[in-house]
Coordinates of C-alpha atoms in Angstrom, one line a residue:
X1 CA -5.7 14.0 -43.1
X2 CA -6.0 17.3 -41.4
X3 CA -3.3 18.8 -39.2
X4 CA -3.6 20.7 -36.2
X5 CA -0.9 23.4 -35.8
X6 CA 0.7 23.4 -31.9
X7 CA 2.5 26.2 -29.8
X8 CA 6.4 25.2 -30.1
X9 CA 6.8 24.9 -26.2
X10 CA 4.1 21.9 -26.7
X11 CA 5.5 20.4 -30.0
X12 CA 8.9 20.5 -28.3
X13 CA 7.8 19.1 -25.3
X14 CA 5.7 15.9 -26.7
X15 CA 8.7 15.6 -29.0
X16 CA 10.9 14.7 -26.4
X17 CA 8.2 12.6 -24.3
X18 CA 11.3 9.8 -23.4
X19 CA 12.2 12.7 -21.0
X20 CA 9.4 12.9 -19.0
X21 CA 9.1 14.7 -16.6
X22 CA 11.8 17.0 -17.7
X23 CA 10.1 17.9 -20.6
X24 CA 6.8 19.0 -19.3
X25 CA 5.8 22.7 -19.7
X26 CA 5.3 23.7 -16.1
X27 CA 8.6 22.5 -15.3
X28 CA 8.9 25.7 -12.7
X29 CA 5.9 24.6 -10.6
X30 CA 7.9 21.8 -10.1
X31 CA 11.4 22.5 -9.8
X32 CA 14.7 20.5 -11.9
X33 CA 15.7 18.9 -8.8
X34 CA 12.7 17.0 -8.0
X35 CA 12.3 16.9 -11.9
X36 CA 15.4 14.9 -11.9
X37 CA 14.4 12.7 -9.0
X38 CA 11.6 11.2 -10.6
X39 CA 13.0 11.0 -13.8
X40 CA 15.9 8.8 -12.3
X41 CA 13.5 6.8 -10.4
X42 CA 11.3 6.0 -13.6
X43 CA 14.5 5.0 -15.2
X44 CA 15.8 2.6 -12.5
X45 CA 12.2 1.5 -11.9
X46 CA 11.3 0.8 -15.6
X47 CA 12.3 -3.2 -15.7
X48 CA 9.8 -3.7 -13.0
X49 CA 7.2 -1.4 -13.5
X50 CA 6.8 -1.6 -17.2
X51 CA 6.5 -5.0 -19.9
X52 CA 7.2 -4.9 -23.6
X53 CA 6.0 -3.0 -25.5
X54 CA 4.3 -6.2 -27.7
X55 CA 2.4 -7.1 -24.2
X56 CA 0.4 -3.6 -24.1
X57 CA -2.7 -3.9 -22.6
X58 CA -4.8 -0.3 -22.4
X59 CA -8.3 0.0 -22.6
X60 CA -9.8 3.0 -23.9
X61 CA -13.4 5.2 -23.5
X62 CA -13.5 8.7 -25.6
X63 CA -16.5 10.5 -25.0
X64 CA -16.9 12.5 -28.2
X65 CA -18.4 15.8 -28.9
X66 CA -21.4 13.7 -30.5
X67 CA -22.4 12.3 -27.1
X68 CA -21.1 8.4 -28.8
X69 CA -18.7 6.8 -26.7
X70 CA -15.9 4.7 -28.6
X71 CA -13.9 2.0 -26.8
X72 CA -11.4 0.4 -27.6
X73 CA -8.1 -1.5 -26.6
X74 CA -4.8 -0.9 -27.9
X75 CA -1.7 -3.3 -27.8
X76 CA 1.4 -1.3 -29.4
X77 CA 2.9 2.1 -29.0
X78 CA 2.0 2.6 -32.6
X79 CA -1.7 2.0 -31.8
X80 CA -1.1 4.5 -28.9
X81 CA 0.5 7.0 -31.2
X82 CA -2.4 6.9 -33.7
X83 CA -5.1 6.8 -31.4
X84 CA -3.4 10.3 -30.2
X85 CA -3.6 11.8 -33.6
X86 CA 0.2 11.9 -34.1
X87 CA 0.6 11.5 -37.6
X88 CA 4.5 12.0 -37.3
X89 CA 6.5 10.1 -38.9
X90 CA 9.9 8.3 -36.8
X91 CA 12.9 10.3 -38.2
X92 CA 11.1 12.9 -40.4
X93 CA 10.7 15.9 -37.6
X94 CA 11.8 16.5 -34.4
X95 CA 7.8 18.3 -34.6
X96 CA 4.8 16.1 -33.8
X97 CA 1.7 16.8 -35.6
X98 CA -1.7 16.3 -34.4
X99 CA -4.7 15.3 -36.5
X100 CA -7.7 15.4 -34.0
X101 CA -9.0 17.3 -31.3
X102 CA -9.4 16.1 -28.0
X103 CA -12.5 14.2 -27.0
X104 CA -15.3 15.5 -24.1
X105 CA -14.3 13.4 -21.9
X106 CA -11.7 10.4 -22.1
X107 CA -10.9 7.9 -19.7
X108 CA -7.5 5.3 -19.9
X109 CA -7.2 2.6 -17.8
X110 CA -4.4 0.6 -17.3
X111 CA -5.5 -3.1 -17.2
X112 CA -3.0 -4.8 -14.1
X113 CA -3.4 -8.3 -13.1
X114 CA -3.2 -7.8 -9.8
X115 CA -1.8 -5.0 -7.3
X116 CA 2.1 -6.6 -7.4
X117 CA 2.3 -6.7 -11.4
X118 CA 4.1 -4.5 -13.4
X119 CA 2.1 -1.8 -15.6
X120 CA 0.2 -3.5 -19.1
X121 CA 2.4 -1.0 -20.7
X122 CA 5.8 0.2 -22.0
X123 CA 7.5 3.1 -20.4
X124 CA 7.6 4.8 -23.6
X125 CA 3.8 4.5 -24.2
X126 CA 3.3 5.8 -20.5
X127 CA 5.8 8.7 -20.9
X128 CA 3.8 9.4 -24.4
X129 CA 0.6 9.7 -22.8
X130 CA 1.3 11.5 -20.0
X131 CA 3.4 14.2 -21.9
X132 CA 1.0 14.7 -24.2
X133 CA -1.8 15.4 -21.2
X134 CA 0.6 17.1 -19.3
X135 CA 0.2 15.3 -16.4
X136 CA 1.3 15.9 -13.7
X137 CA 4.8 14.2 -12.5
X138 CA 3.1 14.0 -8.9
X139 CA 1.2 10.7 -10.1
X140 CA 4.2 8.8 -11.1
X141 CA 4.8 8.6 -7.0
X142 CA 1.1 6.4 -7.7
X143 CA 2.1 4.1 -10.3
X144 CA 5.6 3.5 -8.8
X145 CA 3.0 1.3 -6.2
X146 CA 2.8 -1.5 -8.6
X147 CA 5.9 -3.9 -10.5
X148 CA 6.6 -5.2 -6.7
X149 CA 9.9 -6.9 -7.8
X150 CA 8.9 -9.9 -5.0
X151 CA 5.5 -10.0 -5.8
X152 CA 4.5 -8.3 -2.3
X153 CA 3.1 -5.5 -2.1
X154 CA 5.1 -3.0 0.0
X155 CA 3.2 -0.1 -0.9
X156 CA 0.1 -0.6 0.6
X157 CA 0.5 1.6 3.2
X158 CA 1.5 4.5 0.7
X159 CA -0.9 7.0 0.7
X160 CA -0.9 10.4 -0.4
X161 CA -3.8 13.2 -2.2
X162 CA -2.0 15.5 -4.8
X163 CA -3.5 18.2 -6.2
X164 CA -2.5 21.2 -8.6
X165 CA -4.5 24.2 -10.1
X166 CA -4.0 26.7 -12.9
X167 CA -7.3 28.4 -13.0
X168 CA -5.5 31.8 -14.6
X169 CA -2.7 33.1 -16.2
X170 CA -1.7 29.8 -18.0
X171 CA 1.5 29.1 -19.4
X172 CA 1.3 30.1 -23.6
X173 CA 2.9 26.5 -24.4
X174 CA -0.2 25.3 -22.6
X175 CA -3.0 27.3 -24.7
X176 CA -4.3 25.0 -27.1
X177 CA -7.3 25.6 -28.6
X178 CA -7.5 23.5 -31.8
X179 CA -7.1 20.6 -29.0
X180 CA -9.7 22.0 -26.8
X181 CA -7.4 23.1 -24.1
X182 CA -7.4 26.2 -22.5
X183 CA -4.7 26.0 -20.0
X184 CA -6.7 26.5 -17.3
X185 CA -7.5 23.8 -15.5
X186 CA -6.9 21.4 -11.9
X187 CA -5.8 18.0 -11.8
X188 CA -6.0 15.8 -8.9
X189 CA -3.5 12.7 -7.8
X190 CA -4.5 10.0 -5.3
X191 CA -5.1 6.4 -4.8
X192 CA -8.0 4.4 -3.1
X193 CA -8.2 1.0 -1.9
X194 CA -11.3 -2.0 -1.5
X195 CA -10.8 -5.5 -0.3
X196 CA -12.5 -8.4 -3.0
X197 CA -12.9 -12.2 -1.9
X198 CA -10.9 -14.3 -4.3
X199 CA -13.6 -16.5 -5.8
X200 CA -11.1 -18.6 -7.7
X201 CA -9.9 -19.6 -4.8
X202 CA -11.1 -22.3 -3.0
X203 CA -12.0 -22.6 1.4
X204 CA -9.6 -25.6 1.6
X205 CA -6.5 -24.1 1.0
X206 CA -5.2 -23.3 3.8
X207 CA -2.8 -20.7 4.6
X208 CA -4.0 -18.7 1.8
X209 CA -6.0 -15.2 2.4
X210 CA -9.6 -15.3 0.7
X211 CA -9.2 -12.1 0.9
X212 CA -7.3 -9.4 -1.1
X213 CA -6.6 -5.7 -1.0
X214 CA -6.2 -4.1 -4.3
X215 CA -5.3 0.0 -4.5
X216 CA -6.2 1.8 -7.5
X217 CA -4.1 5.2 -8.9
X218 CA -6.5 7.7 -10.1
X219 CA -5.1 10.9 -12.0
X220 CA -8.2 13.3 -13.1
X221 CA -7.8 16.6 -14.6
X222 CA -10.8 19.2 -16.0
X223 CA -10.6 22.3 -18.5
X224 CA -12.3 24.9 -17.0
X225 CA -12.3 26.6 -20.1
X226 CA -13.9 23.9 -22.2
X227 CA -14.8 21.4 -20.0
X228 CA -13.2 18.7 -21.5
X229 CA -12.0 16.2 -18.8
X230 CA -9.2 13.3 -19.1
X231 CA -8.8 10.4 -16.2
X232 CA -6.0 7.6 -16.1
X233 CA -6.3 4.7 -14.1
X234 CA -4.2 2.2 -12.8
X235 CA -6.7 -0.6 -12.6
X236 CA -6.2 -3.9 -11.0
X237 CA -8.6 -6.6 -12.7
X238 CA -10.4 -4.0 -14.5
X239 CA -13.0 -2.8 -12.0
X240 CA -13.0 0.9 -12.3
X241 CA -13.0 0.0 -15.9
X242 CA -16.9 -1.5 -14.9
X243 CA -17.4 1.1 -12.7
X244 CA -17.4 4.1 -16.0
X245 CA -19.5 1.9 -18.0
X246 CA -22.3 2.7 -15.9
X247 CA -21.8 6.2 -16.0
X248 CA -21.0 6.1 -19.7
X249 CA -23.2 3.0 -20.9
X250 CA -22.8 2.9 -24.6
X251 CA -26.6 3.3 -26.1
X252 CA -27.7 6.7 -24.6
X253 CA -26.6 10.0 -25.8
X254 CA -24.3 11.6 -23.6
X255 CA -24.1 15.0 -25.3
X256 CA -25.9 16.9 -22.4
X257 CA -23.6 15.5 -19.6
X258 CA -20.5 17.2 -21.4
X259 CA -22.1 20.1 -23.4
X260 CA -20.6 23.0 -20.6
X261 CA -18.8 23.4 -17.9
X262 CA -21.3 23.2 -15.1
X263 CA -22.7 19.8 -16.6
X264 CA -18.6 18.4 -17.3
X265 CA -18.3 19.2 -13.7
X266 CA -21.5 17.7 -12.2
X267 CA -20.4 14.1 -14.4
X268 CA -16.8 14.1 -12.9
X269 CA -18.1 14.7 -9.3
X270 CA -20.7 11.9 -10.2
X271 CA -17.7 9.7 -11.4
X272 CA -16.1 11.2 -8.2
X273 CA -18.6 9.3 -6.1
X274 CA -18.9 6.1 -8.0
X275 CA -15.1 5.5 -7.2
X276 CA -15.7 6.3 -3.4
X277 CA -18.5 3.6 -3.1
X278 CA -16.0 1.3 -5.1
X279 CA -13.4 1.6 -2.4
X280 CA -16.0 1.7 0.2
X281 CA -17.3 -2.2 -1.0
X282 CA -16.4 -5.4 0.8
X283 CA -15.1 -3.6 4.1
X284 CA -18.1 -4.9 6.0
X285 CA -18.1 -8.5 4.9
X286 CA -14.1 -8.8 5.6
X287 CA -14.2 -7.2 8.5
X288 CA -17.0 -9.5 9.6
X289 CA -14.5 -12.3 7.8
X290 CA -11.7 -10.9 10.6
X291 CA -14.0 -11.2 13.6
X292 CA -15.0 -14.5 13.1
X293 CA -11.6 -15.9 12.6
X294 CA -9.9 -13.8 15.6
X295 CA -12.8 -15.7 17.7
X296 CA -11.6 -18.7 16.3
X297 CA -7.9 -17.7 17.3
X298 CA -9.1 -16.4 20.5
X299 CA -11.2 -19.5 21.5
X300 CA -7.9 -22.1 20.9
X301 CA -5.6 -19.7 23.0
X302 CA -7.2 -18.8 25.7
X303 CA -11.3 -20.1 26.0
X304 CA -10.3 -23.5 25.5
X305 CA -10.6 -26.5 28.1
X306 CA -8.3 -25.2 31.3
X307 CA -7.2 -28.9 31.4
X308 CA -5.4 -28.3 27.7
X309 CA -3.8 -25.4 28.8
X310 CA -0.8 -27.1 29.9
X311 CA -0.4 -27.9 25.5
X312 CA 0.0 -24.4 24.6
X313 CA 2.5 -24.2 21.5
X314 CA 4.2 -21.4 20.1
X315 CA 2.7 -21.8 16.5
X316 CA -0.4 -20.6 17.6
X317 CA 1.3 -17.3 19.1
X318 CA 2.9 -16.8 15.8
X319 CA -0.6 -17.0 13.9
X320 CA -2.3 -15.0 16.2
X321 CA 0.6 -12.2 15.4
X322 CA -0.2 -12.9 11.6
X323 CA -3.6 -11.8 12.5
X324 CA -3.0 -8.7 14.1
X325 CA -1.1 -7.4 11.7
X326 CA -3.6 -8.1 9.2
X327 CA -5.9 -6.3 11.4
X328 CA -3.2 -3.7 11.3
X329 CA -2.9 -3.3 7.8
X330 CA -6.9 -3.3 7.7
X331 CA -7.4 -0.4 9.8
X332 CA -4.2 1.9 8.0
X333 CA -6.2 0.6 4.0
X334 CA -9.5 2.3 5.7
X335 CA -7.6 5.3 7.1
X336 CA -6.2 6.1 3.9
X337 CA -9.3 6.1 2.1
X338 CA -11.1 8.2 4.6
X339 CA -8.2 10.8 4.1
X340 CA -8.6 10.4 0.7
X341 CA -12.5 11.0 0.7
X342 CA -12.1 13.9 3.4
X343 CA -9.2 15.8 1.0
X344 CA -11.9 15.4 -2.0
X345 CA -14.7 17.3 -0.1
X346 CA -11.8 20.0 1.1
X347 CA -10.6 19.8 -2.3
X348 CA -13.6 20.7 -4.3
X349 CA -15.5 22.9 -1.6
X350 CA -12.6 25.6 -1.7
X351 CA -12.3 25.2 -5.5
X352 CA -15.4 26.7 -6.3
X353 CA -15.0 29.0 -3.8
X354 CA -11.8 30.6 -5.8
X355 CA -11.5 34.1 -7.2
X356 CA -10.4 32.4 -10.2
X357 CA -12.9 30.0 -10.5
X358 CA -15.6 30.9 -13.5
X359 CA -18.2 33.2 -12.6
X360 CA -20.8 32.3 -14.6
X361 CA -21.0 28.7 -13.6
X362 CA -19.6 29.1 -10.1
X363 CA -23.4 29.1 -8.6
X364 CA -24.5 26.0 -10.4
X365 CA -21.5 24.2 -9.6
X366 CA -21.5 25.4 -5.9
X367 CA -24.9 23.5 -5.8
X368 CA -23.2 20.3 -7.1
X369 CA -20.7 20.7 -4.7
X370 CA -22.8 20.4 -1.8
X371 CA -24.4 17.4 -3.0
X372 CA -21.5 15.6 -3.6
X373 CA -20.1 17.1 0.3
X374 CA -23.1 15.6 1.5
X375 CA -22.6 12.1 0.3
X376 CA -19.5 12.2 0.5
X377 CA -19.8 12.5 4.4
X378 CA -22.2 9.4 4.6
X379 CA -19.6 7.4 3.0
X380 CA -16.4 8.7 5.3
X381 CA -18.6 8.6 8.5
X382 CA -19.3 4.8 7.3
X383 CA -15.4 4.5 6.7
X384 CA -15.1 5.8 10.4
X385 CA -17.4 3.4 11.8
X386 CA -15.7 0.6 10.2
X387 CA -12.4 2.1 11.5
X388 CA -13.5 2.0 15.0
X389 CA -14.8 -1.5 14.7
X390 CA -11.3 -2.7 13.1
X391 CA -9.7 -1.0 16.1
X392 CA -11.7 -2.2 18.3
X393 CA -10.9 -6.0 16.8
X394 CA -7.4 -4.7 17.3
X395 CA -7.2 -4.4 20.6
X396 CA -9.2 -7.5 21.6
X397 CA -7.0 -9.5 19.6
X398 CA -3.7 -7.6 21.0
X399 CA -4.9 -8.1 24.7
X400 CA -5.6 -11.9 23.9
X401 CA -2.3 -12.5 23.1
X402 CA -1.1 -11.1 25.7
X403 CA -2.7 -12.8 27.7
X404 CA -1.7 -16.1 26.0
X405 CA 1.8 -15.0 26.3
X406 CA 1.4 -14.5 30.0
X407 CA -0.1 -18.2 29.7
X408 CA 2.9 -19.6 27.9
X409 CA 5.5 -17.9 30.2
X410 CA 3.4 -19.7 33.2
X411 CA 3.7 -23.1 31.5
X412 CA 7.1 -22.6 30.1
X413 CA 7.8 -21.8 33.9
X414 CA 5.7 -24.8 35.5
X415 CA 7.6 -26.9 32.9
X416 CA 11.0 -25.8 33.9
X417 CA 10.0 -26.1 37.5
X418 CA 8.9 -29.4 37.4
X419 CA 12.0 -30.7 35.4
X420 CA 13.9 -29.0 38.7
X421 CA 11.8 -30.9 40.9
X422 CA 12.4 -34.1 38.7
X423 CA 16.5 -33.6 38.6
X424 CA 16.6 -32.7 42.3
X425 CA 14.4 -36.1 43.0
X426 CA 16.8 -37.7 41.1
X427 CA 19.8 -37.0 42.6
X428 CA 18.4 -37.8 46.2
X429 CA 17.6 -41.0 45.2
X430 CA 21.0 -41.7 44.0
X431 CA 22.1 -39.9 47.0
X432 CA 20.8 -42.1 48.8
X433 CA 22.1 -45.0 46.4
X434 CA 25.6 -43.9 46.9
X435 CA 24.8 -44.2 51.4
X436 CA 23.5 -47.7 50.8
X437 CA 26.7 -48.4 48.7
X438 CA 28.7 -46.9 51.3
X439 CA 26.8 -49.3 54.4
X440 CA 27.8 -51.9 52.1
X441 CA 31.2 -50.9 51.6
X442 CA 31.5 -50.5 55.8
X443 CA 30.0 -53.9 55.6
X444 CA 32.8 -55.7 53.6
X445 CA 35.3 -53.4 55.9
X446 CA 34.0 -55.3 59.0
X447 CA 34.2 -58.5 57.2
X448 CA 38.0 -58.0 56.4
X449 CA 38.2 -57.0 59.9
X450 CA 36.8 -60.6 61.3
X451 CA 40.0 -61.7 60.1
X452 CA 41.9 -59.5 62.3
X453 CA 41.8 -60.7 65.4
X454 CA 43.2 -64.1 64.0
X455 CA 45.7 -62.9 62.1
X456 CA 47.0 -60.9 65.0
X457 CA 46.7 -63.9 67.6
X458 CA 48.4 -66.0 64.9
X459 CA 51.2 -63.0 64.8
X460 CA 51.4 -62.9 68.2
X461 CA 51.9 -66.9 69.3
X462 CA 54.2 -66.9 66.3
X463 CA 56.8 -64.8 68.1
X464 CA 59.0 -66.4 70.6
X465 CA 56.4 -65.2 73.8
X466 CA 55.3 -68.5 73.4
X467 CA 56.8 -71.5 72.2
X468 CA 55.2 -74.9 72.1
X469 CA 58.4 -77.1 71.8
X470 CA 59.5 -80.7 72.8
X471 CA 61.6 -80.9 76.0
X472 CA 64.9 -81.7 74.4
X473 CA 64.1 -79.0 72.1
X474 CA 63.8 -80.9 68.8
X475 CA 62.4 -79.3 66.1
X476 CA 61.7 -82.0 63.7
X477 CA 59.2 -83.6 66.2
X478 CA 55.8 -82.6 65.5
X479 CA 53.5 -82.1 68.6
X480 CA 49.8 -81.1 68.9
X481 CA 49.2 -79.0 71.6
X482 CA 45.3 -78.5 72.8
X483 CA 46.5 -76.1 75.6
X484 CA 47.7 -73.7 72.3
X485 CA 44.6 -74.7 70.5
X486 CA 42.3 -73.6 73.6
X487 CA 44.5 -70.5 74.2
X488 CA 44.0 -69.3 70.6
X489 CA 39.7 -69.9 70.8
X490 CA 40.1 -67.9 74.1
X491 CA 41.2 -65.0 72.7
X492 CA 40.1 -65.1 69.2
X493 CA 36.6 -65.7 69.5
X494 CA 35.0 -63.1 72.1
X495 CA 37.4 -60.4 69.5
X496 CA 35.1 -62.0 66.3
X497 CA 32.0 -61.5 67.8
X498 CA 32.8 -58.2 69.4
X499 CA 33.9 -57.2 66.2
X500 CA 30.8 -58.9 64.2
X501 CA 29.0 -56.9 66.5
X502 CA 30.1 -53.3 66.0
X503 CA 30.4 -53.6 62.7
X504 CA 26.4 -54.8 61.9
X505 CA 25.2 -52.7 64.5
X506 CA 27.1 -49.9 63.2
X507 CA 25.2 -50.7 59.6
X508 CA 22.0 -51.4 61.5
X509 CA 22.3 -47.6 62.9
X510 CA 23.2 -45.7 59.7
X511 CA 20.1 -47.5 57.6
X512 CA 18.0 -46.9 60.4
X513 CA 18.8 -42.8 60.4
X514 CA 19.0 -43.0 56.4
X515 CA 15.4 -44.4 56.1
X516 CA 14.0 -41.5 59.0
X517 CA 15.9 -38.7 56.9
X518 CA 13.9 -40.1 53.6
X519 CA 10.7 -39.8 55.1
X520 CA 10.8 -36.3 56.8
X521 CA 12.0 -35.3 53.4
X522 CA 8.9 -37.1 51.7
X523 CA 6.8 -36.1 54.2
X524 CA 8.2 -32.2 53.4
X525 CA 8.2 -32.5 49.7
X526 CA 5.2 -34.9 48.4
X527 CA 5.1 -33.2 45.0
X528 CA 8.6 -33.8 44.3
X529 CA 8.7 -37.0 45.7
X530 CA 5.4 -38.0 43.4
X531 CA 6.8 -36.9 40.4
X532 CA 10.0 -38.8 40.5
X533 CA 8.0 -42.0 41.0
X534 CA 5.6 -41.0 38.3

């Protein structure tokens, strides 16, 4: 097997790939400190962003010199390190060697289950493959989306276009020719995002979105010098995977896509475009998804039967607020991408304009670049118009529920009016309870008081005024006396019924004033006065 000799400043960096970033060549362009950074990040990230290294799952697609495109998938480090052309042995040099040169154009995609899962790869493998590319650190910030330790993904909203560009002078570790490397070259960082129905799942589950988002890390970089290109992918469900096949089919011949610089970078602006329509898919359809079920929200808030608004229950507020931000997140996915399409056309229409930039194929590729420009601004003024549409959605369904709020204050309100009115009834009524109780109370004072005028005659002829005796004076001889008995009727009659009198007329009086008071108040207040019958 053939070896390829290597500058030291590259031998010693892949040799000590369990450092990345640290070891990378360009460590100046970067600085230790924000080196360090992100090499104590990949450390304290690595049990959720990485599996075993048995559970590797990274599909492959060299496109050799020959125009044959060889795919594969590899499953170990080992398989990793061969595939490389590192015929090193573990403990016999501190050198790598390589055996191969690298291919026209190759393409690794990292094969995620979904957007929350960790990396189909070890860190080791990932720190191998990125040292010995040289990529740059910048697209760790990327991958760090994915391994949400929760299984949500937080880092949807993370957004961000990286770019770096050594078109001259390169750095002597970085000179490799019997690789096909040059050192001059650009590499570009950024992610893009499109929305995919779930067809496992099924309409009756409810609670569950038929809908999910899934972001894809793209990392690109293109010789300038040879024209050799290298992409990784972090790819959710393998569909950027799909998307290079149809660039890179595996029948034709693709020698003439790759065979110089102005055709390597006519194919990457092609593959460029392919990935923009990717993340560009599926907007119109959710959206569409969104404004149906908002007017399905919206119609049980607020367009419902008036008579029903009197049910209104907070549940509803809360899903309507699940909504919106949905909506939310919806409109910040499409704004990221439209940055992200926008930085590409800034991105490639000044790179061509650089002093540095090859001469001799800076007209042809000039040319390409205003092609791809000019799709490229069909698909962001698409993104645009679905932007304003998903804000427009926004605000509808923002001003609905407020408006439903403003409804559920009114009826929280009514409702805590009418449980006044109910109490207030309520404690008339046994206001006016406690008055009957207290007539009847007068009423058993005036019957004690019948027996008052008796009781006080009775005092009175028992005192020695008047004495009903026999002549001699003889106490032990009992006499009836009619005069006493007439006497006592005289007087203690005309006080029973005066009293009898007073007393029910008295009662007759207060009921009388009680029953008017009732009534003015009735009269006054009928909808208080209803709903404590009711």
């Amino acid at each position: 097997m053939a070896t390829i000799s290597l500058p030291n400043a590259f031998s010693e960096s892949y040799a000590q790939f369990d450092q990345y970033p640290l070891n990378i060549i360009r460590r100046d362009a970067h600085g230790t400190p924000m080196l360090s950074r992100i090499h104590d990040r990949l450390q304290e990230r690595t049990p959720y962003l990485f599996i075993d290294d048995h559970n590797t799952n990274v599909a492959i697609a060299d496109v050799l010199s020959d125009g044959r495109v060889d795919r594969r998938k590899l499953y170990s480090d080992v398989e990793i390190k061969k595939w490389l052309g590192d015929a090193s042995y573990t403990g016999s040099s501190d050198i790598s060697i390589a055996t191969k040169k690298d291919p026209r154009c190759r393409f690794v995609f990292l094969l995620l289950d979904s957007v929350t899962s960790p990396l189909p790869v070890s860190a080791k493998s990932v720190a191998r493959l990125m040292t010995y590319h040289q990529v740059s650190p910048d697209f760790f910030d990327f991958l760090d989306a994915y391994g949400a330790p929760l299984a949500i993904n937080t880092e949807l909203r993370f957004n961000a276009f990286r770019t770096e560009i050594y078109l001259a002078d390169p750095e002597p570790g970085a000179i490799l020719p019997e690789l096909g490397r040059s050192g001059r070259h650009y590499q570009i960082n950024y992610s893009l995002k499109s929305v995919n129905r779930k067809e496992w799942m099924k309409e009756s589950q409810p609670g569950r979105s038929l809908w999910q988002i899934r972001q894809t890390a793209i990392h690109h970089q293109l010789d300038v010098g040879s024209g050799a290109q290298f992409w990784m992918f972090a790819d959710p469900h393998g569909a950027l995977r799909d998307r290079i096949t149809d660039v890179f089919p595996d029948q034709p011949n693709h020698g003439q896509k790759l065979d110089s610089l102005s055709a390597s970078f006519k194919t990457s602006l092609e593959i460029q475009l392919h990935l923009v329509r990717w993340s560009t898919e599926g907007w119109q359809l959710y959206i569409k998804h969104l404004e149906e079920t908002v007017a399905q929200v919206i119609s049980r808030l607020i367009l419902s039967n008036p008579d029903q608004r009197t049910h209104l229950r907070t549940e509803e507020l809360m899903h309507a607020q699940a909504y919106e931000d949905t909506i939310n997140e919806c409109i910040i996915t499409l704004e990221s991408n439209a940055d992200n399409m926008s930085s590409l056309d800034t991105f490639y229409t000044s790179l061509v304009k650089q002093e540095d930039f090859p001469n001799s194929e800076r007209h042809s590729c000039e040319k390409e670049v205003q092609k791809f420009t000019s799709r490229l601004h069909q698909l962001v003024y698409d993104a645009k118009m679905q932007i304003r549409r998903t804000k427009l959605l926004a605000k509808v369904m923002a001003d609905r529920k407020l408006m439903f709020v403003q409804l559920l204050q009114v009826q929280l309100q009514a409702r805590s009016a009418d449980r006044a009115a109910r109490l207030s009834a309520t404690m008339w009524r046994q206001a006016e309870e406690t008055s009957h109780e207290a007539i009847a109370m007068r009423v058993i004072t005036v019957i004690t008081l019948l027996y008052l005028p008796p009781t006080f005659v009775s005092t009175l002829f028992s005192t020695d005024i008047v004495k009903y005796q026999g002549d001699n004076g003889d106490l032990n001889h009992d006499m009836f006396s009619f005069l006493a008995l007439k006497r006592f009727l005289q007087v203690t009659m005309p006080l029973m019924v005066l009293t009898f009198t007073v007393a029910f007329g008295w009662v007759w009086y207060e009921r009388i004033r009680g029953k008017e008071r009732t009534a003015r108040l009735e009269k006054e207040y009928p909808d208080v006065f209803g709903r404590a019958r009711d």
